[in-house]
Short mmCIF file of C-alpha atoms and ligand atoms in Angstrom, two decimals:
data_model
loop_
_atom_site.label_atom_id
_atom_site.label_comp_id
_atom_site.label_asym_id
_atom_site.label_seq_id
_atom_site.Cartn_x
_atom_site.Cartn_y
_atom_site.Cartn_z
CA MET A 36 35.52 18.64 101.44
CA PHE A 37 35.84 15.45 99.45
CA ALA A 38 32.17 14.70 100.12
CA ILE A 39 31.07 18.04 98.69
CA PHE A 40 33.35 17.55 95.72
CA SER A 41 31.86 14.09 95.07
CA VAL A 42 28.31 15.40 95.26
CA VAL A 43 29.11 18.17 92.79
CA VAL A 44 30.82 15.78 90.37
CA LEU A 45 28.01 13.24 90.70
CA THR A 46 25.39 15.91 90.04
CA LEU A 47 27.25 17.11 86.97
CA VAL A 48 27.66 13.59 85.61
CA LEU A 49 23.97 12.93 86.20
CA ALA A 50 22.99 16.18 84.49
CA VAL A 51 25.12 15.36 81.46
CA MET A 52 23.61 11.86 81.32
CA VAL A 53 20.05 13.20 81.48
CA GLY A 54 20.97 15.71 78.79
CA LEU A 55 22.55 13.09 76.52
CA TYR A 56 19.59 10.77 77.00
CA GLN A 57 17.17 13.58 76.13
CA LYS A 58 19.14 14.66 73.10
CA ASN A 59 19.27 11.09 71.80
CA THR A 60 15.57 10.44 72.26
CA ASN A 61 14.37 13.66 70.61
CA ALA A 62 12.30 12.38 67.71
CA MET A 63 12.60 14.08 64.33
CA CYS A 64 9.91 14.30 61.66
CA LYS A 65 10.82 11.82 58.91
CA SER A 66 8.27 12.85 56.31
CA LYS A 67 9.70 14.02 52.98
CA LYS A 68 6.34 15.36 51.86
CA ARG A 69 6.39 18.41 49.55
CA LEU A 70 4.04 21.33 49.99
CA ASP A 71 4.28 22.95 46.54
CA GLY A 72 1.19 24.99 45.77
CA LYS A 73 0.01 24.74 49.38
CA THR A 74 -0.51 27.52 51.92
CA ALA A 75 0.25 27.47 55.64
CA ILE A 76 -0.33 30.00 58.41
CA ILE A 77 1.85 29.88 61.53
CA THR A 78 0.85 32.14 64.42
CA GLY A 79 3.99 33.38 66.15
CA GLY A 80 5.98 32.05 63.20
CA THR A 81 8.58 34.73 63.73
CA THR A 82 10.79 33.31 66.47
CA GLY A 83 11.33 30.18 68.56
CA MET A 84 9.65 27.01 67.35
CA GLY A 85 7.26 28.88 65.06
CA LEU A 86 10.15 30.24 63.01
CA ARG A 87 11.63 26.72 62.63
CA ILE A 88 8.24 25.41 61.47
CA ALA A 89 8.08 28.28 58.93
CA ILE A 90 11.55 27.39 57.61
CA ASP A 91 10.61 23.72 57.30
CA PHE A 92 7.36 24.43 55.41
CA ALA A 93 9.06 26.96 53.11
CA ASP A 94 11.76 24.37 52.36
CA ARG A 95 9.01 21.98 51.27
CA GLY A 96 7.70 24.57 48.81
CA ALA A 97 4.72 25.99 50.71
CA LYS A 98 3.54 29.57 50.71
CA VAL A 99 4.04 30.53 54.35
CA ILE A 100 2.23 33.28 56.24
CA VAL A 101 3.74 34.17 59.61
CA ALA A 102 1.81 36.35 62.03
CA CYS A 103 2.71 38.21 65.21
CA PRO A 104 2.21 41.70 66.71
CA TYR A 105 5.70 43.03 65.92
CA PRO A 106 6.31 44.08 62.29
CA ASP A 107 10.10 44.28 62.77
CA GLU A 108 10.15 40.67 63.98
CA GLY A 109 8.10 39.79 60.92
CA THR A 110 10.63 41.44 58.62
CA SER A 111 13.54 39.68 60.25
CA ALA A 112 11.69 36.32 60.11
CA ILE A 113 11.10 36.74 56.37
CA LYS A 114 14.79 37.45 55.89
CA THR A 115 15.78 34.38 57.92
CA VAL A 116 13.45 32.12 55.95
CA ASN A 117 14.75 33.60 52.65
CA ASP A 118 18.36 33.07 53.71
CA LYS A 119 17.85 29.48 54.87
CA THR A 120 15.58 28.20 52.11
CA GLY A 121 15.83 30.62 49.19
CA SER A 122 12.03 30.84 49.26
CA GLU A 123 10.48 34.20 48.34
CA ASN A 124 7.05 32.88 49.15
CA VAL A 125 6.89 34.06 52.77
CA ILE A 126 4.59 36.79 53.99
CA TYR A 127 4.30 38.58 57.32
CA LYS A 128 0.92 39.77 58.53
CA TYR A 129 0.08 41.69 61.67
CA LEU A 130 -1.85 39.65 64.25
CA ASP A 131 -2.30 40.42 67.93
CA LEU A 132 -4.00 37.44 69.52
CA ALA A 133 -4.61 39.57 72.61
CA SER A 134 -7.20 41.56 70.66
CA LEU A 135 -10.41 40.03 69.29
CA GLU A 136 -10.61 42.91 66.85
CA SER A 137 -7.13 42.14 65.49
CA VAL A 138 -8.03 38.45 65.12
CA ARG A 139 -11.17 39.36 63.20
CA SER A 140 -9.39 41.72 60.82
CA PHE A 141 -6.53 39.25 60.25
CA ALA A 142 -9.02 36.48 59.43
CA ALA A 143 -11.06 38.75 57.15
CA ASP A 144 -7.88 39.72 55.30
CA ILE A 145 -6.91 36.06 54.81
CA MET A 146 -10.40 35.16 53.60
CA ASP A 147 -10.17 38.01 51.07
CA THR A 148 -6.68 37.38 49.78
CA GLU A 149 -6.07 33.62 49.97
CA ASP A 150 -7.88 31.03 47.92
CA ARG A 151 -6.71 28.08 50.01
CA LEU A 152 -5.44 27.17 53.46
CA ASP A 153 -3.88 23.76 53.91
CA ILE A 154 -2.26 24.08 57.33
CA LEU A 155 -2.96 26.30 60.33
CA VAL A 156 -0.42 26.03 63.15
CA ASN A 157 -1.68 27.68 66.33
CA ASN A 158 1.82 28.02 67.75
CA ALA A 159 1.91 31.47 69.34
CA GLY A 160 1.94 31.41 73.08
CA VAL A 161 3.09 33.40 76.05
CA GLY A 162 4.28 32.51 79.52
CA VAL A 163 3.39 34.64 82.50
CA ILE A 164 3.63 38.04 80.80
CA GLY A 165 1.17 39.83 83.06
CA ASP A 166 -1.88 39.44 85.21
CA PHE A 167 -4.56 41.73 83.83
CA LEU A 168 -7.65 41.76 81.66
CA THR A 169 -7.40 42.97 78.07
CA LYS A 170 -9.82 45.47 76.61
CA ASP A 171 -11.95 42.46 75.66
CA GLY A 172 -12.33 41.61 79.36
CA LEU A 173 -10.33 38.37 79.07
CA HIS A 174 -7.19 37.38 80.92
CA ILE A 175 -4.16 38.31 78.79
CA ILE A 176 -2.57 34.83 78.97
CA MET A 177 -5.83 32.98 78.33
CA GLN A 178 -6.59 35.28 75.43
CA VAL A 179 -3.25 34.94 73.60
CA ASN A 180 -2.90 31.21 74.18
CA TYR A 181 -6.50 30.07 73.91
CA PHE A 182 -9.37 32.50 73.17
CA GLY A 183 -7.51 34.23 70.32
CA HIS A 184 -6.80 30.89 68.64
CA PHE A 185 -10.34 29.70 69.30
CA LEU A 186 -11.76 32.65 67.38
CA LEU A 187 -9.08 32.54 64.67
CA THR A 188 -9.59 28.84 63.99
CA LEU A 189 -13.34 29.18 63.66
CA LEU A 190 -13.13 32.22 61.39
CA LEU A 191 -10.67 30.42 59.08
CA LEU A 192 -12.67 27.19 59.09
CA PRO A 193 -14.56 27.91 55.84
CA LEU A 194 -11.25 28.24 53.96
CA LEU A 195 -9.80 25.12 55.63
CA LYS A 196 -12.96 23.21 54.74
CA LYS A 197 -12.83 24.40 51.15
CA THR A 198 -9.20 23.26 50.83
CA GLY A 199 -9.43 19.87 52.58
CA LYS A 200 -9.95 16.85 50.33
CA PRO A 201 -10.69 13.22 51.34
CA LEU A 202 -7.12 12.02 50.73
CA GLU A 203 -5.55 15.30 51.75
CA PRO A 204 -7.40 16.86 54.68
CA SER A 205 -6.44 20.35 55.74
CA ARG A 206 -4.80 20.31 59.13
CA ILE A 207 -4.95 22.39 62.29
CA VAL A 208 -2.13 21.96 64.79
CA ASN A 209 -2.40 23.41 68.29
CA THR A 210 0.62 23.82 70.51
CA SER A 211 -0.29 22.61 73.97
CA SER A 212 2.20 21.75 76.68
CA ILE A 213 3.00 19.23 79.37
CA TYR A 214 1.52 21.81 81.73
CA HIS A 215 -1.99 21.10 80.47
CA ASN A 216 -1.70 18.34 83.07
CA ILE A 217 -2.12 20.79 85.93
CA GLY A 218 -4.66 22.93 84.09
CA LYS A 219 -8.30 23.14 85.16
CA ILE A 220 -11.30 24.63 83.50
CA ASP A 221 -13.01 26.67 86.16
CA PHE A 222 -16.04 28.13 84.44
CA LYS A 223 -16.65 30.68 87.16
CA ASN A 224 -13.16 32.07 86.73
CA LEU A 225 -12.23 31.84 83.06
CA ASN A 226 -10.98 35.42 83.09
CA LYS A 227 -9.83 35.69 86.68
CA THR A 228 -6.67 37.59 87.65
CA ASN A 229 -4.71 37.38 90.90
CA TYR A 230 -4.01 33.69 90.99
CA TRP A 231 -1.66 32.89 93.79
CA TYR A 232 0.42 30.80 91.39
CA LYS A 233 0.29 32.69 88.11
CA PHE A 234 1.75 29.89 86.03
CA GLN A 235 -1.56 28.13 86.65
CA ILE A 236 -3.19 30.37 84.04
CA TYR A 237 -0.73 29.13 81.42
CA ALA A 238 -1.72 25.58 82.34
CA HIS A 239 -5.44 26.38 82.06
CA SER A 240 -4.93 27.89 78.62
CA LYS A 241 -3.06 24.82 77.38
CA LEU A 242 -5.73 22.41 78.65
CA ALA A 243 -8.41 24.58 77.04
CA LEU A 244 -6.67 24.17 73.67
CA VAL A 245 -6.80 20.39 73.84
CA LEU A 246 -10.47 20.43 74.86
CA PHE A 247 -11.19 22.79 71.98
CA ALA A 248 -9.62 20.41 69.48
CA ARG A 249 -11.76 17.57 70.74
CA GLU A 250 -14.97 19.54 70.66
CA LEU A 251 -14.26 20.95 67.20
CA THR A 252 -13.54 17.41 65.96
CA CYS A 253 -16.94 16.36 67.30
CA ARG A 254 -18.69 19.24 65.63
CA LEU A 255 -16.98 18.64 62.29
CA ARG A 256 -17.77 14.93 62.32
CA GLY A 257 -21.41 15.82 61.72
CA SER A 258 -20.74 16.91 58.13
CA LYS A 259 -19.58 14.10 55.82
CA ASP A 260 -17.83 16.22 53.24
CA THR A 261 -15.60 18.05 55.72
CA HIS A 262 -11.96 17.09 55.54
CA VAL A 263 -10.31 19.07 58.27
CA VAL A 264 -8.35 17.45 61.09
CA ILE A 265 -7.18 19.15 64.26
CA ASN A 266 -4.60 17.76 66.66
CA SER A 267 -2.59 19.07 69.61
CA VAL A 268 1.12 18.75 70.26
CA ASP A 269 3.34 18.92 73.31
CA PRO A 270 6.74 20.09 72.03
CA GLY A 271 8.56 19.11 75.24
CA ALA A 272 10.93 21.39 77.14
CA VAL A 273 12.46 23.76 74.62
CA GLY A 274 15.05 26.52 75.02
CA THR A 275 13.28 29.62 73.64
CA ASN A 276 12.59 33.23 74.63
CA ILE A 277 9.25 32.28 76.18
CA PHE A 278 10.99 31.95 79.56
CA TYR A 279 11.94 35.63 79.59
CA SER A 280 8.54 36.22 81.17
CA PHE A 281 10.20 34.89 84.35
CA GLY A 282 12.63 37.82 84.22
CA PRO A 283 15.84 38.37 82.21
CA ILE A 284 18.23 36.38 84.39
CA ARG A 285 15.99 33.46 85.24
CA GLY A 286 14.81 33.48 81.62
CA ALA A 287 18.33 33.30 80.23
CA ILE A 288 19.29 30.48 82.61
CA ILE A 289 16.22 28.36 81.83
CA LYS A 290 16.59 28.98 78.10
CA PHE A 291 20.28 27.99 78.23
CA LEU A 292 19.62 24.82 80.26
CA PHE A 293 16.61 23.72 78.21
CA TYR A 294 18.41 24.47 74.93
CA ASN A 295 21.41 22.37 75.89
CA MET A 296 19.82 19.60 77.93
CA PHE A 297 16.38 19.19 76.39
CA LYS A 298 15.42 20.65 73.04
CA THR A 299 16.55 23.37 70.67
CA PRO A 300 13.70 25.24 68.92
CA TRP A 301 14.41 23.12 65.83
CA GLU A 302 14.02 19.90 67.83
CA GLY A 303 10.95 21.28 69.61
CA ALA A 304 9.31 22.11 66.28
CA GLN A 305 9.49 18.49 65.06
CA THR A 306 6.27 17.19 66.57
CA ALA A 307 4.23 20.06 65.09
CA ILE A 308 5.86 19.41 61.70
CA HIS A 309 5.16 15.69 62.06
CA VAL A 310 1.49 16.31 62.83
CA ALA A 311 1.25 18.63 59.81
CA MET A 312 3.07 16.23 57.41
CA ASP A 313 2.77 12.60 58.47
CA LYS A 314 0.23 10.52 56.58
CA LYS A 315 -1.11 8.68 59.64
CA ALA A 316 -1.33 11.88 61.69
CA GLY A 317 -3.61 13.25 58.97
CA GLU A 318 -6.03 10.39 59.55
CA VAL A 319 -6.83 11.23 63.18
CA SER A 320 -8.39 14.28 64.77
CA GLY A 321 -8.77 15.62 68.31
CA GLU A 322 -5.67 13.67 69.34
CA PHE A 323 -2.55 14.61 71.27
CA PHE A 324 1.05 14.07 70.09
CA LYS A 325 4.48 14.27 71.65
CA ASN A 326 7.92 13.27 70.39
CA CYS A 327 6.36 12.68 66.95
CA LYS A 328 4.01 10.00 68.33
CA GLN A 329 0.37 9.91 69.30
CA ALA A 330 0.10 9.99 73.08
CA SER A 331 -2.47 10.40 75.81
CA ALA A 332 -3.35 13.81 77.12
CA HIS A 333 -4.35 14.19 80.77
CA TRP A 334 -7.74 12.61 81.48
CA ASN A 335 -9.15 16.10 82.09
CA ALA A 336 -8.76 16.72 78.37
CA TYR A 337 -11.20 13.89 77.55
CA ASN A 338 -14.20 15.15 79.51
CA GLU A 339 -16.82 15.79 76.84
CA THR A 340 -19.12 17.70 79.14
CA VAL A 341 -16.37 20.14 79.99
CA ALA A 342 -15.31 20.44 76.33
CA LYS A 343 -18.86 21.27 75.29
CA GLN A 344 -19.38 23.78 78.07
CA LEU A 345 -16.00 25.39 77.40
CA TRP A 346 -16.96 25.75 73.74
CA GLU A 347 -20.20 27.51 74.65
CA GLU A 348 -18.48 29.81 77.16
CA SER A 349 -15.74 30.58 74.64
CA VAL A 350 -18.26 31.51 71.95
CA ARG A 351 -19.84 33.90 74.43
CA LEU A 352 -16.57 35.37 75.68
CA VAL A 353 -15.18 36.04 72.19
CA THR A 354 -18.54 37.69 71.45
CA MET A 355 -19.56 35.49 68.53
CA SER A 356 -23.17 35.80 67.55
CA ASP A 357 -25.07 32.65 66.49
CA GLU A 358 -25.03 34.03 62.99
CA GLU A 359 -21.25 34.53 62.92
CA LEU A 360 -20.73 31.05 64.38
CA ASN A 361 -23.05 29.42 61.84
CA ARG A 362 -21.20 31.10 59.01
CA CYS A 363 -17.96 29.40 60.17
CA PHE A 364 -19.50 26.01 59.43
CA LEU A 365 -20.97 26.92 56.04
CA ASP A 366 -19.29 26.02 52.76
CA LEU A 367 -17.64 28.80 50.79
N1 NAP B 652 9.47 26.45 75.14
C1 NAP B 652 8.91 25.43 75.75
O1 NAP B 652 9.54 24.71 76.52
C2 NAP B 652 7.48 25.09 75.47
C3 NAP B 652 6.94 23.95 76.07
C4 NAP B 652 5.61 23.62 75.82
C5 NAP B 652 4.85 24.40 74.96
N2 NAP B 652 5.38 25.52 74.40
C6 NAP B 652 4.52 26.28 73.50
O2 NAP B 652 5.11 26.36 72.23
C7 NAP B 652 4.64 27.53 71.55
C8 NAP B 652 5.82 28.29 70.95
O3 NAP B 652 6.63 28.78 72.01
P1 NAP B 652 8.16 29.12 71.94
O4 NAP B 652 8.78 28.40 73.08
O5 NAP B 652 8.69 28.92 70.57
O6 NAP B 652 8.09 30.66 72.37
P2 NAP B 652 8.62 32.03 71.75
O7 NAP B 652 9.96 31.84 71.15
O8 NAP B 652 8.43 33.01 72.83
O9 NAP B 652 7.59 32.29 70.57
C9 NAP B 652 6.26 32.65 70.82
C10 NAP B 652 5.65 33.27 69.59
O10 NAP B 652 4.33 33.76 69.90
C11 NAP B 652 4.19 35.06 69.42
N3 NAP B 652 3.24 35.88 70.18
C12 NAP B 652 3.37 36.32 71.45
N4 NAP B 652 2.32 37.10 71.78
C13 NAP B 652 1.52 37.14 70.70
C14 NAP B 652 0.29 37.80 70.41
N5 NAP B 652 -0.33 38.58 71.31
N6 NAP B 652 -0.26 37.63 69.19
C15 NAP B 652 0.37 36.87 68.26
N7 NAP B 652 1.52 36.23 68.47
C16 NAP B 652 2.10 36.37 69.67
C17 NAP B 652 5.56 35.65 69.54
O11 NAP B 652 5.67 36.76 68.68
P3 NAP B 652 6.67 37.94 69.09
O12 NAP B 652 8.00 37.33 69.24
O13 NAP B 652 6.55 38.88 67.96
O14 NAP B 652 6.16 38.48 70.39
C18 NAP B 652 6.43 34.48 69.11
O15 NAP B 652 6.54 34.44 67.70
C19 NAP B 652 3.86 28.31 72.61
O16 NAP B 652 2.48 28.06 72.40
C20 NAP B 652 4.31 27.71 73.91
O17 NAP B 652 3.33 27.83 74.91
C21 NAP B 652 6.69 25.88 74.64
C1 NAG B 653 -15.61 37.23 82.90
O1 NAG B 653 -15.99 35.94 83.30
C2 NAG B 653 -17.25 35.86 83.89
C3 NAG B 653 -17.41 34.42 84.33
O2 NAG B 653 -17.12 33.54 83.28
C4 NAG B 653 -18.33 36.25 82.91
O3 NAG B 653 -19.62 36.21 83.49
C5 NAG B 653 -18.05 37.65 82.42
O4 NAG B 653 -18.96 37.98 81.42
C6 NAG B 653 -16.63 37.71 81.90
N1 NAG B 653 -16.35 39.06 81.52
C7 NAG B 653 -16.25 39.42 80.26
C8 NAG B 653 -15.98 40.85 80.01
O5 NAG B 653 -16.38 38.65 79.33
C1 NAG B 654 -7.00 24.07 68.55
O1 NAG B 654 -7.34 25.28 69.14
C2 NAG B 654 -8.55 25.80 68.65
C3 NAG B 654 -8.70 27.17 69.25
O2 NAG B 654 -8.35 27.19 70.60
C4 NAG B 654 -9.69 24.86 69.01
O3 NAG B 654 -10.93 25.33 68.51
C5 NAG B 654 -9.39 23.52 68.44
O4 NAG B 654 -10.35 22.58 68.86
C6 NAG B 654 -8.02 23.06 68.88
N1 NAG B 654 -7.68 21.83 68.24
C7 NAG B 654 -7.09 20.84 68.87
C8 NAG B 654 -6.88 19.63 68.10
O5 NAG B 654 -6.72 20.95 70.03
C1 NAG B 655 -16.51 15.80 83.75
O1 NAG B 655 -16.31 16.95 84.54
C2 NAG B 655 -17.43 17.25 85.34
C3 NAG B 655 -17.18 18.61 85.98
O2 NAG B 655 -15.88 18.71 86.49
C4 NAG B 655 -17.62 16.14 86.37
O3 NAG B 655 -18.74 16.44 87.19
C5 NAG B 655 -17.85 14.84 85.63
O4 NAG B 655 -17.93 13.78 86.52
C6 NAG B 655 -16.73 14.59 84.63
N1 NAG B 655 -17.07 13.43 83.82
C7 NAG B 655 -16.23 12.45 83.62
C8 NAG B 655 -16.70 11.36 82.72
O5 NAG B 655 -15.11 12.44 84.10
#
């Protein structure tokens, strides 16, 4: 009896210590940079970390465009940002990353209506929400987390290039995850369903994002007058709704534990904000950040051959013609 009691108490004490340690080591973005007159797009900027990033950018004076597939979430996000910052300069636009057509029309709309784009945060992401192919023939998780952002980033590149200046490059931030560590790029199965361990697909999508950043950095380095940097972040373990894809009860438990022991969405958003604001972070590209510091991604993320091949496969799978791709690298 006493033994069981001791084990329980010891476990609790340990859990509280781990939690306290985590909470105390969560790094916060220190930059006081203002974003007046600047424009930022945050995919999935309507809830979780994306919403906190939107609030932070609006507070700094930016025009903020949040995008997700649910208009009512968009409306409530705008209200939250208004309430917290007083900013009226927040817009919701419909974007379903699970549809190449939606990505194309969102990008075309932005190119028509915006005259600058300083920051693109590719934050939207889903856990294991299903195991099927979309109407584009891609795996739903891979498409939302990776292929959709791949296409979106390239289509917005002309505007990012136009906005970026030598001392003030425009910035792309991709939200990866610790799970990129167990990701693999299996070219024969980029859109495969029926994995035995479905979480694996999430991991693949997060590794693909890091590889994409590296390859895009390479391709942009060719042109001297391009001032666009692209970096990936690992937010850490954060208590958000993303875990509801594991079911309502498991989701609620994980969210509660992560929120209290690891990071709140506000804390989780800090590294993305840091990478978008910090002066030094604006001087590197293709790099990986966590806890507001540059870090090493898994060695799989540094394989140039794989990055190049993934790029070519991705271009094919998002059905980009050579002509459409070339246009992404032209000056406006
Ligand atoms: N939470 C963690 O511990 C953790 C750890 C590592 C990395 N991450 C990454 O961090 C990012 C943010 O996650 P979060 O934890 O803040 O999750 P979240 O609260 O679930 O937010 C995800 C966002 O993505 C949007 N989204 C979902 N499907 C979409 C689609 N088809 N098209 C466009 N937007 C879509 C959601 O919009 P709706 O709400 O309208 O559906 C929501 O705004 C994700 O990329 C995630 O993989 C999270
Ligand atoms: C699915 O993936 C395979 C292998 O990468 C590829 O040959 C095929 O074209 C893909 N299907 C679609 C619809 O893109
Ligand atoms: C971010 O993601 C996009 C699309 O997936 C990719 O093209 C780009 O290289 C990525 N950038 C980084 C730094 O990971
Ligand atoms: C890159 O990946 C390929 C395919 O997995 C592998 O054959 C090659 O040895 C790797 N290169 C390096 C430098 O790790």
